[in-house]
């Protein structure tokens, strides 16, 4: 397959680096400052080396990347809210050309799911987005194989940054600000961590799950969201005295989407530590399934993108 | 002999911590309050989702004595899941975070109890930075069968009115 990759952050970069190993060719790689395009296939190493040296992957425009030859557009630009642009426009452009789209960007399927599905229905291309929910963990493919109508509830720890902060606070008896600074030093938390610690990121993943389980209709506005910023160390100590701990849990059940700090047993399944994510599915016939693993990270998330690519049929 | 003094057989269902001495600790209040132990069914291999061991105790006592036994068990910190015909659902634990002292913690607790679905077992308050800063409280409640959601809704309502944050237990039993 020929891949055009939009976004050269950790995920886009890793998809480009791993594409060859999965038997694919990269015909375009673009970021916000420009694009490298070659319909016969880019030299990925040279392109990334150029980005490291000059800050730009190439001199061509993002439009040129969208117009070049590819079977699947990999959309890995940063997630944006509300109109989900420019990601949504990229999806629209690829589907209009009857190309496939594989999303790592959560915006289009969290904020404009119904529109994306309508565009997909009019296109020869398909839209897949495994990487948008819990990174490397095969969440959506598991839901697909069970059948969304046989999944009654999904809950889990879906944000590694918030989980790192809570598990460190509990383990070391430290307060929020201290642990956050540590997480920023380690590169686990962004300079502006609000997207993670206010629960927005976990909520977007739950909204995407709700769209898949209930066939659309959900945006971030439909989620009840609380973050972890106001949790003092004393709350974690009180929880620990009772054999419990606090985790930021996202839940999709009975048509509702909720994200917030919840009490869970200290050694329970959902009390994963550090940046590990876990997804728990309640199913009709298979009981309760737990899948845990890396919810973020370049190569980890790229593995989900490339799993999607592997499901697609080449287009004429 | 009056009617209420007649000895009857009762079954109490307990949940014990998986620790040495717990069974003895649970049986003492029964013997000390005039209960006559008939049988003990210790379901060692059947651990509850919360890691507790269910124990069923059959005993004989008068209705008055039986009330005292159940009270004594609860006072001893033994989790009584079912006593006679009265059903208790799982205990409910929530954390409250905020200005708990300034917003009158005892009023908060009595408003939670007033909902009728829950009785508060114990409360732990932690205010390491003084009462002017954020404090936390852990509240453990016994909720009657089917009333846990009602109790939780009351907690949310009271917390909302007082500007407190609630850290709820996970709904749907996802804690196994």
GROMACS .gro file of C-alpha atoms in nm:
model
  492
    1UNK     CA    1   0.000   0.000   0.000
    2UNK     CA    2   0.104   0.358  -0.062
    3UNK     CA    3   0.067   0.581   0.242
    4UNK     CA    4   0.049   0.959   0.267
    5UNK     CA    5   0.118   1.059   0.625
    6UNK     CA    6  -0.001   1.392   0.760
    7UNK     CA    7   0.163   1.483   1.088
    8UNK     CA    8   0.527   1.419   1.170
    9UNK     CA    9   0.505   1.408   1.548
   10UNK     CA   10   0.585   1.092   1.744
   11UNK     CA   11   0.308   0.888   1.579
   12UNK     CA   12   0.339   1.009   1.218
   13UNK     CA   13   0.713   0.967   1.236
   14UNK     CA   14   0.689   0.613   1.371
   15UNK     CA   15   0.435   0.514   1.104
   16UNK     CA   16   0.681   0.640   0.841
   17UNK     CA   17   0.971   0.452   1.000
   18UNK     CA   18   0.779   0.124   1.037
   19UNK     CA   19   0.587   0.135   0.708
   20UNK     CA   20   0.861  -0.047   0.514
   21UNK     CA   21   0.870  -0.332   0.763
   22UNK     CA   22   0.494  -0.380   0.712
   23UNK     CA   23   0.538  -0.385   0.333
   24UNK     CA   24   0.414  -0.034   0.259
   25UNK     CA   25   0.560   0.267   0.080
   26UNK     CA   26   0.537   0.626   0.204
   27UNK     CA   27   0.456   0.865  -0.083
   28UNK     CA   28   0.412   1.178   0.126
   29UNK     CA   29   0.501   1.299   0.472
   30UNK     CA   30   0.376   1.637   0.584
   31UNK     CA   31   0.372   1.850   0.896
   32UNK     CA   32   0.248   2.200   0.963
   33UNK     CA   33   0.554   2.359   0.799
   34UNK     CA   34   0.560   2.167   0.474
   35UNK     CA   35   0.568   1.832   0.297
   36UNK     CA   36   0.795   1.586   0.125
   37UNK     CA   37   0.624   1.416  -0.168
   38UNK     CA   38   0.739   1.138  -0.402
   39UNK     CA   39   0.482   0.925  -0.581
   40UNK     CA   40   0.740   0.645  -0.615
   41UNK     CA   41   0.814   0.635  -0.246
   42UNK     CA   42   1.012   0.861  -0.015
   43UNK     CA   43   1.345   0.788   0.142
   44UNK     CA   44   1.198   0.803   0.494
   45UNK     CA   45   1.530   0.817   0.677
   46UNK     CA   46   1.655   1.107   0.467
   47UNK     CA   47   1.324   1.292   0.501
   48UNK     CA   48   1.324   1.258   0.881
   49UNK     CA   49   1.692   1.353   0.899
   50UNK     CA   50   1.608   1.668   0.706
   51UNK     CA   51   1.328   1.748   0.951
   52UNK     CA   52   1.567   1.703   1.243
   53UNK     CA   53   1.819   1.936   1.083
   54UNK     CA   54   1.597   2.206   0.937
   55UNK     CA   55   1.270   2.165   1.126
   56UNK     CA   56   1.075   2.098   0.806
   57UNK     CA   57   1.017   1.765   0.627
   58UNK     CA   58   1.018   1.933   0.284
   59UNK     CA   59   0.935   2.233   0.067
   60UNK     CA   60   0.608   2.119  -0.079
   61UNK     CA   61   0.264   2.208   0.051
   62UNK     CA   62   0.023   1.994   0.252
   63UNK     CA   63  -0.211   2.018  -0.050
   64UNK     CA   64   0.056   1.855  -0.265
   65UNK     CA   65   0.074   1.572  -0.011
   66UNK     CA   66  -0.306   1.533  -0.023
   67UNK     CA   67  -0.298   1.530  -0.406
   68UNK     CA   68  -0.022   1.275  -0.453
   69UNK     CA   69  -0.067   0.904  -0.508
   70UNK     CA   70  -0.166   0.699  -0.207
   71UNK     CA   71  -0.405   0.422  -0.108
   72UNK     CA   72  -0.450   0.539   0.248
   73UNK     CA   73  -0.413   0.877   0.410
   74UNK     CA   74  -0.272   0.846   0.763
   75UNK     CA   75  -0.405   1.143   0.960
   76UNK     CA   76  -0.173   1.196   1.257
   77UNK     CA   77  -0.191   1.572   1.305
   78UNK     CA   78  -0.268   1.700   1.657
   79UNK     CA   79  -0.620   1.647   1.790
   80UNK     CA   80  -0.832   1.962   1.783
   81UNK     CA   81  -1.177   2.019   1.930
   82UNK     CA   82  -1.502   2.164   1.793
   83UNK     CA   83  -1.463   2.170   1.412
   84UNK     CA   84  -1.168   1.926   1.437
   85UNK     CA   85  -0.978   2.116   1.170
   86UNK     CA   86  -0.753   2.077   0.983
   87UNK     CA   87  -0.789   1.700   1.043
   88UNK     CA   88  -1.149   1.687   0.926
   89UNK     CA   89  -1.062   1.869   0.602
   90UNK     CA   90  -0.788   1.612   0.534
   91UNK     CA   91  -1.036   1.327   0.584
   92UNK     CA   92  -1.281   1.501   0.353
   93UNK     CA   93  -1.018   1.554   0.082
   94UNK     CA   94  -0.902   1.190   0.088
   95UNK     CA   95  -1.255   1.046   0.082
   96UNK     CA   96  -1.351   1.281  -0.202
   97UNK     CA   97  -1.070   1.116  -0.401
   98UNK     CA   98  -1.201   0.769  -0.301
   99UNK     CA   99  -0.896   0.704  -0.086
  100UNK     CA  100  -0.891   0.527   0.252
  101UNK     CA  101  -0.828   0.718   0.574
  102UNK     CA  102  -0.659   0.587   0.888
  103UNK     CA  103  -0.687   0.821   1.183
  104UNK     CA  104  -0.458   0.866   1.479
  105UNK     CA  105  -0.613   1.212   1.527
  106UNK     CA  106  -0.914   1.182   1.759
  107UNK     CA  107  -1.083   1.508   1.655
  108UNK     CA  108  -1.277   1.401   1.344
  109UNK     CA  109  -1.431   1.086   1.497
  110UNK     CA  110  -1.491   1.241   1.839
  111UNK     CA  111  -1.637   1.574   1.726
  112UNK     CA  112  -1.777   1.508   1.375
  113UNK     CA  113  -1.837   1.133   1.364
  114UNK     CA  114  -2.168   1.144   1.178
  115UNK     CA  115  -2.024   1.369   0.907
  116UNK     CA  116  -1.720   1.144   0.868
  117UNK     CA  117  -1.947   0.841   0.829
  118UNK     CA  118  -2.165   1.024   0.576
  119UNK     CA  119  -1.858   1.117   0.368
  120UNK     CA  120  -1.733   0.759   0.394
  121UNK     CA  121  -2.069   0.627   0.267
  122UNK     CA  122  -2.028   0.837  -0.050
  123UNK     CA  123  -1.670   0.723  -0.105
  124UNK     CA  124  -1.493   0.410  -0.218
  125UNK     CA  125  -1.255   0.468   0.072
  126UNK     CA  126  -1.297   0.342   0.426
  127UNK     CA  127  -1.222   0.521   0.752
  128UNK     CA  128  -1.049   0.329   1.031
  129UNK     CA  129  -0.935   0.472   1.364
  130UNK     CA  130  -0.804   0.202   1.598
  131UNK     CA  131  -0.517   0.427   1.713
  132UNK     CA  132  -0.753   0.693   1.848
  133UNK     CA  133  -0.863   0.481   2.146
  134UNK     CA  134  -0.597   0.360   2.388
  135UNK     CA  135  -0.304   0.358   2.148
  136UNK     CA  136  -0.161   0.010   2.100
  137UNK     CA  137  -0.448  -0.165   2.278
  138UNK     CA  138  -0.675  -0.331   2.020
  139UNK     CA  139  -0.995  -0.181   2.156
  140UNK     CA  140  -1.205  -0.104   1.851
  141UNK     CA  141  -1.104  -0.422   1.671
  142UNK     CA  142  -1.210  -0.621   1.978
  143UNK     CA  143  -1.544  -0.436   1.984
  144UNK     CA  144  -1.580  -0.502   1.612
  145UNK     CA  145  -1.510  -0.872   1.650
  146UNK     CA  146  -1.756  -0.907   1.940
  147UNK     CA  147  -2.017  -0.689   1.769
  148UNK     CA  148  -2.091  -0.346   1.918
  149UNK     CA  149  -2.446  -0.454   2.009
  150UNK     CA  150  -2.305  -0.729   2.232
  151UNK     CA  151  -2.083  -0.491   2.430
  152UNK     CA  152  -2.281  -0.348   2.722
  153UNK     CA  153  -2.023  -0.126   2.880
  154UNK     CA  154  -1.666  -0.015   2.834
  155UNK     CA  155  -1.462   0.138   3.112
  156UNK     CA  156  -1.098   0.191   3.163
  157UNK     CA  157  -0.791   0.395   3.233
  158UNK     CA  158  -0.741   0.577   2.905
  159UNK     CA  159  -0.490   0.850   2.981
  160UNK     CA  160  -0.134   0.764   3.074
  161UNK     CA  161  -0.039   1.109   3.203
  162UNK     CA  162  -0.325   1.131   3.450
  163UNK     CA  163  -0.259   0.772   3.556
  164UNK     CA  164   0.110   0.836   3.606
  165UNK     CA  165   0.031   1.137   3.826
  166UNK     CA  166  -0.228   0.950   4.036
  167UNK     CA  167  -0.019   0.637   4.080
  168UNK     CA  168   0.288   0.839   4.182
  169UNK     CA  169   0.084   1.049   4.423
  170UNK     CA  170  -0.048   0.733   4.586
  171UNK     CA  171   0.283   0.547   4.593
  172UNK     CA  172   0.502   0.830   4.718
  173UNK     CA  173   0.254   1.034   4.921
  174UNK     CA  174   0.338   1.338   4.710
  175UNK     CA  175   0.104   1.616   4.607
  176UNK     CA  176  -0.025   1.688   4.259
  177UNK     CA  177   0.201   1.980   4.166
  178UNK     CA  178   0.516   1.791   4.267
  179UNK     CA  179   0.429   1.478   4.070
  180UNK     CA  180   0.322   1.680   3.767
  181UNK     CA  181   0.657   1.860   3.759
  182UNK     CA  182   0.829   1.521   3.777
  183UNK     CA  183   0.612   1.388   3.495
  184UNK     CA  184   0.703   1.691   3.284
  185UNK     CA  185   1.073   1.632   3.350
  186UNK     CA  186   1.033   1.270   3.240
  187UNK     CA  187   0.846   1.375   2.927
  188UNK     CA  188   0.534   1.189   3.041
  189UNK     CA  189   0.335   1.514   3.073
  190UNK     CA  190   0.320   1.802   2.827
  191UNK     CA  191   0.420   2.156   2.926
  192UNK     CA  192   0.047   2.229   2.918
  193UNK     CA  193  -0.103   1.914   3.069
  194UNK     CA  194  -0.463   2.038   3.086
  195UNK     CA  195  -0.586   1.815   2.802
  196UNK     CA  196  -0.475   1.509   3.002
  197UNK     CA  197  -0.535   1.603   3.365
  198UNK     CA  198  -0.872   1.769   3.307
  199UNK     CA  199  -1.001   1.447   3.153
  200UNK     CA  200  -1.054   1.584   2.801
  201UNK     CA  201  -0.831   1.329   2.630
  202UNK     CA  202  -0.994   1.033   2.809
  203UNK     CA  203  -1.335   1.179   2.732
  204UNK     CA  204  -1.260   1.204   2.359
  205UNK     CA  205  -1.167   0.835   2.357
  206UNK     CA  206  -1.489   0.748   2.539
  207UNK     CA  207  -1.690   0.962   2.295
  208UNK     CA  208  -1.534   0.770   2.006
  209UNK     CA  209  -1.626   0.443   2.177
  210UNK     CA  210  -1.981   0.567   2.231
  211UNK     CA  211  -2.003   0.657   1.860
  212UNK     CA  212  -1.896   0.303   1.771
  213UNK     CA  213  -2.121   0.131   2.029
  214UNK     CA  214  -2.430   0.340   1.959
  215UNK     CA  215  -2.372   0.419   1.589
  216UNK     CA  216  -2.294   0.788   1.616
  217UNK     CA  217  -2.451   1.094   1.766
  218UNK     CA  218  -2.188   1.178   2.029
  219UNK     CA  219  -1.948   1.468   2.070
  220UNK     CA  220  -1.745   1.591   2.365
  221UNK     CA  221  -2.046   1.799   2.474
  222UNK     CA  222  -2.228   1.473   2.555
  223UNK     CA  223  -1.964   1.362   2.805
  224UNK     CA  224  -1.968   1.434   3.177
  225UNK     CA  225  -1.604   1.511   3.252
  226UNK     CA  226  -1.410   1.571   3.573
  227UNK     CA  227  -1.032   1.586   3.603
  228UNK     CA  228  -0.777   1.511   3.872
  229UNK     CA  229  -0.636   1.858   3.941
  230UNK     CA  230  -0.825   1.916   4.264
  231UNK     CA  231  -0.737   1.583   4.427
  232UNK     CA  232  -0.517   1.639   4.732
  233UNK     CA  233  -0.265   1.382   4.852
  234UNK     CA  234  -0.478   1.334   5.162
  235UNK     CA  235  -0.758   1.183   4.951
  236UNK     CA  236  -0.521   0.917   4.817
  237UNK     CA  237  -0.399   0.842   5.169
  238UNK     CA  238  -0.754   0.794   5.294
  239UNK     CA  239  -0.824   0.566   5.000
  240UNK     CA  240  -0.507   0.364   5.065
  241UNK     CA  241  -0.593   0.314   5.434
  242UNK     CA  242  -0.901   0.135   5.309
  243UNK     CA  243  -0.723  -0.079   5.048
  244UNK     CA  244  -0.834   0.143   4.763
  245UNK     CA  245  -0.685   0.393   4.526
  246UNK     CA  246  -0.806   0.659   4.285
  247UNK     CA  247  -0.789   0.632   3.908
  248UNK     CA  248  -0.920   0.854   3.632
  249UNK     CA  249  -1.178   0.621   3.479
  250UNK     CA  250  -1.369   0.667   3.158
  251UNK     CA  251  -1.702   0.483   3.132
  252UNK     CA  252  -1.938   0.428   2.843
  253UNK     CA  253  -2.257   0.252   2.950
  254UNK     CA  254  -2.632   0.282   2.900
  255UNK     CA  255  -2.585   0.555   2.644
  256UNK     CA  256  -2.389   0.779   2.879
  257UNK     CA  257  -2.025   0.888   2.873
  258UNK     CA  258  -1.858   0.974   3.203
  259UNK     CA  259  -1.498   1.047   3.291
  260UNK     CA  260  -1.381   1.123   3.642
  261UNK     CA  261  -1.171   1.012   3.935
  262UNK     CA  262  -1.311   0.692   4.086
  263UNK     CA  263  -1.227   0.475   4.384
  264UNK     CA  264  -1.102   0.133   4.281
  265UNK     CA  265  -0.948  -0.153   4.483
  266UNK     CA  266  -0.577  -0.093   4.524
  267UNK     CA  267  -0.480  -0.425   4.369
  268UNK     CA  268  -0.779  -0.450   4.138
  269UNK     CA  269  -0.765  -0.494   3.764
  270UNK     CA  270  -0.826  -0.127   3.689
  271UNK     CA  271  -0.554  -0.002   3.923
  272UNK     CA  272  -0.285  -0.011   3.655
  273UNK     CA  273   0.019   0.196   3.741
  274UNK     CA  274   0.235   0.444   3.556
  275UNK     CA  275   0.145   0.515   3.196
  276UNK     CA  276  -0.022   0.179   3.134
  277UNK     CA  277  -0.377   0.192   3.003
  278UNK     CA  278  -0.648  -0.068   3.052
  279UNK     CA  279  -0.976  -0.123   2.873
  280UNK     CA  280  -1.246  -0.337   3.033
  281UNK     CA  281  -1.534  -0.459   2.819
  282UNK     CA  282  -1.861  -0.599   2.957
  283UNK     CA  283  -2.002  -0.833   2.697
  284UNK     CA  284  -2.316  -1.042   2.651
  285UNK     CA  285  -2.157  -1.379   2.591
  286UNK     CA  286  -1.787  -1.340   2.661
  287UNK     CA  287  -1.820  -1.196   3.012
  288UNK     CA  288  -1.573  -0.935   3.117
  289UNK     CA  289  -1.263  -0.881   2.906
  290UNK     CA  290  -0.961  -0.680   3.018
  291UNK     CA  291  -0.694  -0.560   2.777
  292UNK     CA  292  -0.404  -0.355   2.902
  293UNK     CA  293  -0.094  -0.210   2.745
  294UNK     CA  294   0.060   0.106   2.612
  295UNK     CA  295  -0.200   0.374   2.547
  296UNK     CA  296   0.041   0.617   2.391
  297UNK     CA  297   0.388   0.639   2.245
  298UNK     CA  298   0.509   0.667   1.886
  299UNK     CA  299   0.582   0.308   1.779
  300UNK     CA  300   0.303   0.169   2.001
  301UNK     CA  301   0.037   0.391   1.848
  302UNK     CA  302   0.188   0.343   1.502
  303UNK     CA  303   0.133  -0.032   1.543
  304UNK     CA  304  -0.241   0.039   1.572
  305UNK     CA  305  -0.231   0.262   1.263
  306UNK     CA  306  -0.049  -0.008   1.066
  307UNK     CA  307  -0.293  -0.275   1.189
  308UNK     CA  308  -0.571  -0.065   1.035
  309UNK     CA  309  -0.375  -0.025   0.712
  310UNK     CA  310  -0.344  -0.402   0.700
  311UNK     CA  311  -0.725  -0.435   0.695
  312UNK     CA  312  -0.767  -0.215   0.387
  313UNK     CA  313  -0.802  -0.331   0.027
  314UNK     CA  314  -0.582  -0.156  -0.229
  315UNK     CA  315  -0.781   0.093  -0.439
  316UNK     CA  316  -0.769   0.144  -0.817
  317UNK     CA  317  -4.243  -1.699   7.896
  318UNK     CA  318  -4.357  -1.418   7.665
  319UNK     CA  319  -4.367  -1.465   7.288
  320UNK     CA  320  -4.062  -1.245   7.224
  321UNK     CA  321  -3.844  -1.449   7.457
  322UNK     CA  322  -3.878  -1.763   7.252
  323UNK     CA  323  -3.554  -1.878   7.100
  324UNK     CA  324  -3.548  -1.890   6.722
  325UNK     CA  325  -3.292  -1.990   6.462
  326UNK     CA  326  -3.125  -1.716   6.258
  327UNK     CA  327  -2.875  -1.701   5.979
  328UNK     CA  328  -2.628  -1.418   5.951
  329UNK     CA  329  -2.410  -1.372   5.648
  330UNK     CA  330  -2.076  -1.202   5.712
  331UNK     CA  331  -1.786  -1.096   5.499
  332UNK     CA  332  -1.450  -1.133   5.667
  333UNK     CA  333  -1.108  -1.004   5.583
  334UNK     CA  334  -0.874  -1.281   5.472
  335UNK     CA  335  -0.659  -1.260   5.785
  336UNK     CA  336  -0.582  -1.490   6.077
  337UNK     CA  337  -0.812  -1.445   6.375
  338UNK     CA  338  -1.091  -1.282   6.178
  339UNK     CA  339  -1.333  -1.572   6.219
  340UNK     CA  340  -1.282  -1.586   6.594
  341UNK     CA  341  -1.330  -1.211   6.615
  342UNK     CA  342  -1.659  -1.248   6.432
  343UNK     CA  343  -1.788  -1.531   6.652
  344UNK     CA  344  -1.710  -1.371   6.987
  345UNK     CA  345  -1.988  -1.108   6.972
  346UNK     CA  346  -2.234  -1.390   6.904
  347UNK     CA  347  -2.130  -1.599   7.202
  348UNK     CA  348  -2.086  -1.296   7.429
  349UNK     CA  349  -2.443  -1.186   7.366
  350UNK     CA  350  -2.612  -1.514   7.438
  351UNK     CA  351  -2.631  -1.660   7.092
  352UNK     CA  352  -2.611  -2.037   7.057
  353UNK     CA  353  -2.395  -2.128   6.758
  354UNK     CA  354  -2.548  -2.400   6.543
  355UNK     CA  355  -2.321  -2.410   6.241
  356UNK     CA  356  -2.058  -2.211   6.059
  357UNK     CA  357  -2.017  -2.229   5.686
  358UNK     CA  358  -1.684  -2.075   5.597
  359UNK     CA  359  -1.666  -2.036   5.220
  360UNK     CA  360  -1.290  -2.022   5.201
  361UNK     CA  361  -1.270  -2.084   4.827
  362UNK     CA  362  -1.540  -1.834   4.735
  363UNK     CA  363  -1.376  -1.494   4.772
  364UNK     CA  364  -1.600  -1.195   4.698
  365UNK     CA  365  -1.502  -0.938   4.434
  366UNK     CA  366  -1.365  -0.722   4.713
  367UNK     CA  367  -1.136  -0.999   4.833
  368UNK     CA  368  -1.344  -1.092   5.136
  369UNK     CA  369  -1.446  -1.435   5.256
  370UNK     CA  370  -1.818  -1.497   5.292
  371UNK     CA  371  -1.920  -1.678   5.609
  372UNK     CA  372  -2.266  -1.799   5.698
  373UNK     CA  373  -2.343  -1.854   6.064
  374UNK     CA  374  -2.656  -2.027   6.191
  375UNK     CA  375  -2.742  -1.950   6.551
  376UNK     CA  376  -3.023  -1.961   6.801
  377UNK     CA  377  -3.127  -1.661   7.007
  378UNK     CA  378  -3.431  -1.468   7.118
  379UNK     CA  379  -3.530  -1.181   6.886
  380UNK     CA  380  -3.399  -0.929   7.142
  381UNK     CA  381  -3.072  -1.110   7.181
  382UNK     CA  382  -3.041  -1.139   6.807
  383UNK     CA  383  -3.069  -0.760   6.768
  384UNK     CA  384  -2.793  -0.720   7.025
  385UNK     CA  385  -2.575  -0.974   6.845
  386UNK     CA  386  -2.607  -0.791   6.512
  387UNK     CA  387  -2.531  -0.459   6.680
  388UNK     CA  388  -2.230  -0.609   6.858
  389UNK     CA  389  -2.099  -0.755   6.532
  390UNK     CA  390  -2.123  -0.417   6.362
  391UNK     CA  391  -1.958  -0.249   6.659
  392UNK     CA  392  -1.674  -0.497   6.633
  393UNK     CA  393  -1.627  -0.386   6.272
  394UNK     CA  394  -1.757  -0.709   6.120
  395UNK     CA  395  -1.927  -0.656   5.785
  396UNK     CA  396  -2.278  -0.800   5.820
  397UNK     CA  397  -2.413  -0.861   5.474
  398UNK     CA  398  -2.742  -1.015   5.581
  399UNK     CA  399  -2.901  -1.058   5.919
  400UNK     CA  400  -3.224  -1.255   5.929
  401UNK     CA  401  -3.465  -1.107   5.678
  402UNK     CA  402  -3.290  -0.774   5.655
  403UNK     CA  403  -3.081  -0.749   5.343
  404UNK     CA  404  -2.774  -0.532   5.321
  405UNK     CA  405  -2.619  -0.462   4.986
  406UNK     CA  406  -2.251  -0.395   4.939
  407UNK     CA  407  -2.098  -0.128   5.150
  408UNK     CA  408  -2.044   0.197   4.968
  409UNK     CA  409  -1.729   0.404   5.013
  410UNK     CA  410  -1.689   0.755   4.873
  411UNK     CA  411  -1.427   1.026   4.912
  412UNK     CA  412  -1.526   1.388   4.949
  413UNK     CA  413  -1.274   1.662   4.871
  414UNK     CA  414  -1.307   2.032   4.943
  415UNK     CA  415  -1.366   2.270   5.230
  416UNK     CA  416  -1.526   2.001   5.441
  417UNK     CA  417  -1.497   2.167   5.779
  418UNK     CA  418  -1.615   2.512   5.668
  419UNK     CA  419  -1.915   2.356   5.498
  420UNK     CA  420  -2.019   2.171   5.816
  421UNK     CA  421  -1.917   1.807   5.782
  422UNK     CA  422  -2.169   1.681   6.035
  423UNK     CA  423  -2.450   1.850   5.844
  424UNK     CA  424  -2.316   1.691   5.524
  425UNK     CA  425  -2.323   1.349   5.688
  426UNK     CA  426  -2.669   1.383   5.834
  427UNK     CA  427  -2.806   1.498   5.498
  428UNK     CA  428  -2.655   1.188   5.339
  429UNK     CA  429  -2.813   0.966   5.603
  430UNK     CA  430  -3.149   1.144   5.571
  431UNK     CA  431  -3.195   1.001   5.224
  432UNK     CA  432  -3.297   0.682   5.398
  433UNK     CA  433  -3.104   0.443   5.179
  434UNK     CA  434  -2.780   0.444   5.371
  435UNK     CA  435  -2.640   0.438   5.721
  436UNK     CA  436  -2.294   0.580   5.772
  437UNK     CA  437  -2.053   0.331   5.927
  438UNK     CA  438  -1.743   0.540   5.962
  439UNK     CA  439  -1.588   0.866   5.854
  440UNK     CA  440  -1.220   0.953   5.830
  441UNK     CA  441  -1.118   1.314   5.780
  442UNK     CA  442  -0.776   1.427   5.668
  443UNK     CA  443  -0.681   1.795   5.669
  444UNK     CA  444  -0.299   1.794   5.672
  445UNK     CA  445  -0.273   2.161   5.573
  446UNK     CA  446  -0.527   2.290   5.823
  447UNK     CA  447  -0.895   2.353   5.781
  448UNK     CA  448  -0.840   2.656   5.556
  449UNK     CA  449  -0.697   2.433   5.283
  450UNK     CA  450  -0.857   2.145   5.092
  451UNK     CA  451  -0.938   1.848   5.308
  452UNK     CA  452  -1.055   1.497   5.228
  453UNK     CA  453  -1.300   1.263   5.394
  454UNK     CA  454  -1.364   0.894   5.343
  455UNK     CA  455  -1.720   0.791   5.417
  456UNK     CA  456  -1.822   0.428   5.448
  457UNK     CA  457  -2.192   0.352   5.428
  458UNK     CA  458  -2.408   0.046   5.448
  459UNK     CA  459  -2.675   0.068   5.186
  460UNK     CA  460  -2.995  -0.131   5.186
  461UNK     CA  461  -3.045  -0.363   4.893
  462UNK     CA  462  -3.110  -0.163   4.576
  463UNK     CA  463  -3.052   0.172   4.744
  464UNK     CA  464  -2.686   0.225   4.658
  465UNK     CA  465  -2.764   0.441   4.353
  466UNK     CA  466  -3.008   0.648   4.556
  467UNK     CA  467  -2.746   0.698   4.827
  468UNK     CA  468  -2.487   0.798   4.569
  469UNK     CA  469  -2.727   1.044   4.409
  470UNK     CA  470  -2.781   1.203   4.751
  471UNK     CA  471  -2.407   1.230   4.809
  472UNK     CA  472  -2.366   1.402   4.469
  473UNK     CA  473  -2.650   1.641   4.544
  474UNK     CA  474  -2.520   1.740   4.887
  475UNK     CA  475  -2.164   1.776   4.756
  476UNK     CA  476  -2.283   1.986   4.465
  477UNK     CA  477  -2.472   2.223   4.696
  478UNK     CA  478  -2.161   2.269   4.909
  479UNK     CA  479  -1.907   2.293   4.630
  480UNK     CA  480  -1.738   1.964   4.722
  481UNK     CA  481  -1.591   1.709   4.481
  482UNK     CA  482  -1.702   1.346   4.507
  483UNK     CA  483  -1.475   1.058   4.419
  484UNK     CA  484  -1.722   0.778   4.361
  485UNK     CA  485  -1.666   0.408   4.357
  486UNK     CA  486  -1.691   0.253   4.016
  487UNK     CA  487  -2.045   0.169   3.911
  488UNK     CA  488  -2.136  -0.166   3.763
  489UNK     CA  489  -1.906  -0.374   3.976
  490UNK     CA  490  -1.603  -0.305   3.760
  491UNK     CA  491  -1.374  -0.343   4.057
  492UNK     CA  492  -1.304  -0.714   4.043
   0.00000   0.00000   0.00000
